């Protein structure tokens, strides 16, 4: 099992930037990627960004060109750099360790506890 701890959330104004961190430890043989999700009350969890062990990244259309996912394997940490934040980015952000299937579908497995991001207008 992989343990995940997010940090870096907070309250910012629209247009500001934040960087979320996800420190991870432990291992699971089949994991080949990590991801960031977000969730607002009453809605299902939304996939925001993925980063494969190969370094390939992918983003939801709503955050493309504003968010950047990266990993520092030496520090066992994944990051989400969020620029030009909008009020609609307000959510609890979760990091995840999972696996891309052969068809390219991401399957989430282990979750962090989440960090709140609030963007005021």
Tab-separated table of C-alpha atoms in Angstrom:
chain	number	residue	atom	x	y	z
A	1	UNK	CA	0.000	0.000	0.000
A	2	UNK	CA	1.116	3.561	-0.725
A	3	UNK	CA	0.739	6.298	1.896
A	4	UNK	CA	0.012	9.776	0.539
A	5	UNK	CA	-0.003	13.136	2.349
A	6	UNK	CA	-1.089	16.316	0.583
A	7	UNK	CA	-0.133	19.847	1.599
A	8	UNK	CA	-0.089	23.359	0.199
A	9	UNK	CA	-3.776	24.190	0.034
A	10	UNK	CA	-5.157	27.502	1.219
A	11	UNK	CA	-7.274	30.562	0.504
A	12	UNK	CA	-6.218	32.759	-2.411
A	13	UNK	CA	-7.737	35.376	-4.677
A	14	UNK	CA	-8.646	34.729	-8.281
A	15	UNK	CA	-5.614	34.961	-10.543
A	16	UNK	CA	-3.196	33.797	-7.854
A	17	UNK	CA	-1.036	30.671	-7.836
A	18	UNK	CA	-0.639	27.749	-5.450
A	19	UNK	CA	1.558	24.690	-5.439
A	20	UNK	CA	0.237	21.498	-3.910
A	21	UNK	CA	2.581	18.758	-2.750
A	22	UNK	CA	1.951	15.055	-2.257
A	23	UNK	CA	4.545	13.164	-0.253
A	24	UNK	CA	4.328	9.430	-0.845
A	25	UNK	CA	5.860	6.381	0.811
A	26	UNK	CA	5.450	2.644	0.615
A	27	UNK	CA	5.015	0.698	-2.577
A	28	UNK	CA	2.602	-1.366	-4.589
A	29	UNK	CA	3.931	-3.451	-7.422
A	30	UNK	CA	1.316	-2.540	-10.020
A	31	UNK	CA	1.371	1.230	-9.638
A	32	UNK	CA	2.585	2.965	-12.795
A	33	UNK	CA	1.174	6.456	-12.398
A	34	UNK	CA	-0.075	9.101	-9.992
A	35	UNK	CA	-2.843	11.625	-10.236
A	36	UNK	CA	-4.534	14.640	-8.730
A	37	UNK	CA	-8.293	14.673	-8.246
A	38	UNK	CA	-10.598	17.300	-6.814
A	39	UNK	CA	-14.045	17.222	-5.281
A	40	UNK	CA	-16.675	19.771	-4.342
A	41	UNK	CA	-19.656	19.077	-2.061
A	42	UNK	CA	-22.375	17.083	-3.757
A	43	UNK	CA	-20.241	16.193	-6.775
A	44	UNK	CA	-18.185	13.170	-7.665
A	45	UNK	CA	-14.430	13.287	-7.580
A	46	UNK	CA	-12.955	14.799	-10.784
A	47	UNK	CA	-9.675	13.711	-12.346
A	48	UNK	CA	-7.517	16.821	-12.755
A	49	UNK	CA	-4.106	15.582	-13.889
A	50	UNK	CA	-2.125	12.398	-14.266
A	51	UNK	CA	1.573	11.683	-14.508
A	52	UNK	CA	2.835	8.282	-15.550
A	53	UNK	CA	6.076	6.712	-14.390
A	54	UNK	CA	7.314	7.446	-17.919
A	55	UNK	CA	6.782	11.161	-17.257
A	56	UNK	CA	3.845	11.513	-19.628
A	57	UNK	CA	1.221	13.922	-18.317
A	58	UNK	CA	-2.408	14.588	-19.085
A	59	UNK	CA	-4.905	17.193	-17.876
A	60	UNK	CA	-8.595	17.844	-17.662
A	61	UNK	CA	-9.677	20.421	-20.232
A	62	UNK	CA	-10.744	22.768	-17.439
A	63	UNK	CA	-7.181	23.103	-16.128
A	64	UNK	CA	-5.103	22.639	-19.263
A	65	UNK	CA	-2.560	25.446	-19.763
A	66	UNK	CA	-3.022	26.593	-16.140
A	67	UNK	CA	-1.978	23.568	-14.050
A	68	UNK	CA	1.236	21.563	-14.250
A	69	UNK	CA	1.828	18.194	-12.610
A	70	UNK	CA	5.359	17.029	-11.859
A	71	UNK	CA	7.258	14.536	-9.745
A	72	UNK	CA	10.534	14.605	-7.847
A	73	UNK	CA	11.358	10.945	-7.396
A	74	UNK	CA	14.380	11.728	-5.222
A	75	UNK	CA	12.037	13.431	-2.747
A	76	UNK	CA	9.158	10.966	-3.290
A	77	UNK	CA	6.900	13.922	-3.923
A	78	UNK	CA	4.395	14.854	-6.602
A	79	UNK	CA	3.406	18.466	-7.212
A	80	UNK	CA	0.552	20.361	-8.780
A	81	UNK	CA	1.440	23.904	-9.791
A	82	UNK	CA	-1.798	25.838	-10.176
A	83	UNK	CA	-1.679	29.226	-11.920
A	84	UNK	CA	-4.387	31.718	-12.851
A	85	UNK	CA	-6.714	30.193	-10.291
A	86	UNK	CA	-10.455	30.696	-10.710
A	87	UNK	CA	-13.272	30.484	-8.162
A	88	UNK	CA	-14.446	27.303	-9.907
A	89	UNK	CA	-11.142	25.669	-8.945
A	90	UNK	CA	-12.320	25.719	-5.324
A	91	UNK	CA	-12.361	22.111	-4.088
A	92	UNK	CA	-10.667	19.560	-1.895
A	93	UNK	CA	-7.694	18.265	-3.855
A	94	UNK	CA	-6.595	14.644	-3.441
A	95	UNK	CA	-3.505	12.885	-4.658
A	96	UNK	CA	-3.672	9.313	-5.769
A	97	UNK	CA	-1.447	6.428	-6.748
A	98	UNK	CA	-2.846	4.095	-9.369
A	99	UNK	CA	-2.398	2.417	-12.682
A	100	UNK	CA	-3.040	3.008	-16.354
A	101	UNK	CA	-4.545	-0.055	-17.984
A	102	UNK	CA	-3.439	-1.188	-21.429
A	103	UNK	CA	-6.396	0.720	-22.863
A	104	UNK	CA	-5.133	3.938	-21.305
A	105	UNK	CA	-7.760	4.218	-18.575
A	106	UNK	CA	-6.485	5.437	-15.208
A	107	UNK	CA	-7.537	3.337	-12.209
A	108	UNK	CA	-7.107	5.029	-8.818
A	109	UNK	CA	-5.987	2.978	-5.860
A	110	UNK	CA	-4.456	4.628	-2.790
A	111	UNK	CA	-5.678	8.059	-1.662
A	112	UNK	CA	-4.390	10.917	0.460
A	113	UNK	CA	-6.569	12.765	2.960
A	114	UNK	CA	-7.026	15.850	0.761
A	115	UNK	CA	-6.167	19.529	1.037
A	116	UNK	CA	-8.639	22.385	0.685
A	117	UNK	CA	-8.145	25.005	-2.010
A	118	UNK	CA	-10.427	28.037	-1.898
A	119	UNK	CA	-10.314	30.728	-4.562
A	120	UNK	CA	-12.186	33.947	-3.842
A	121	UNK	CA	-13.481	36.229	-6.582
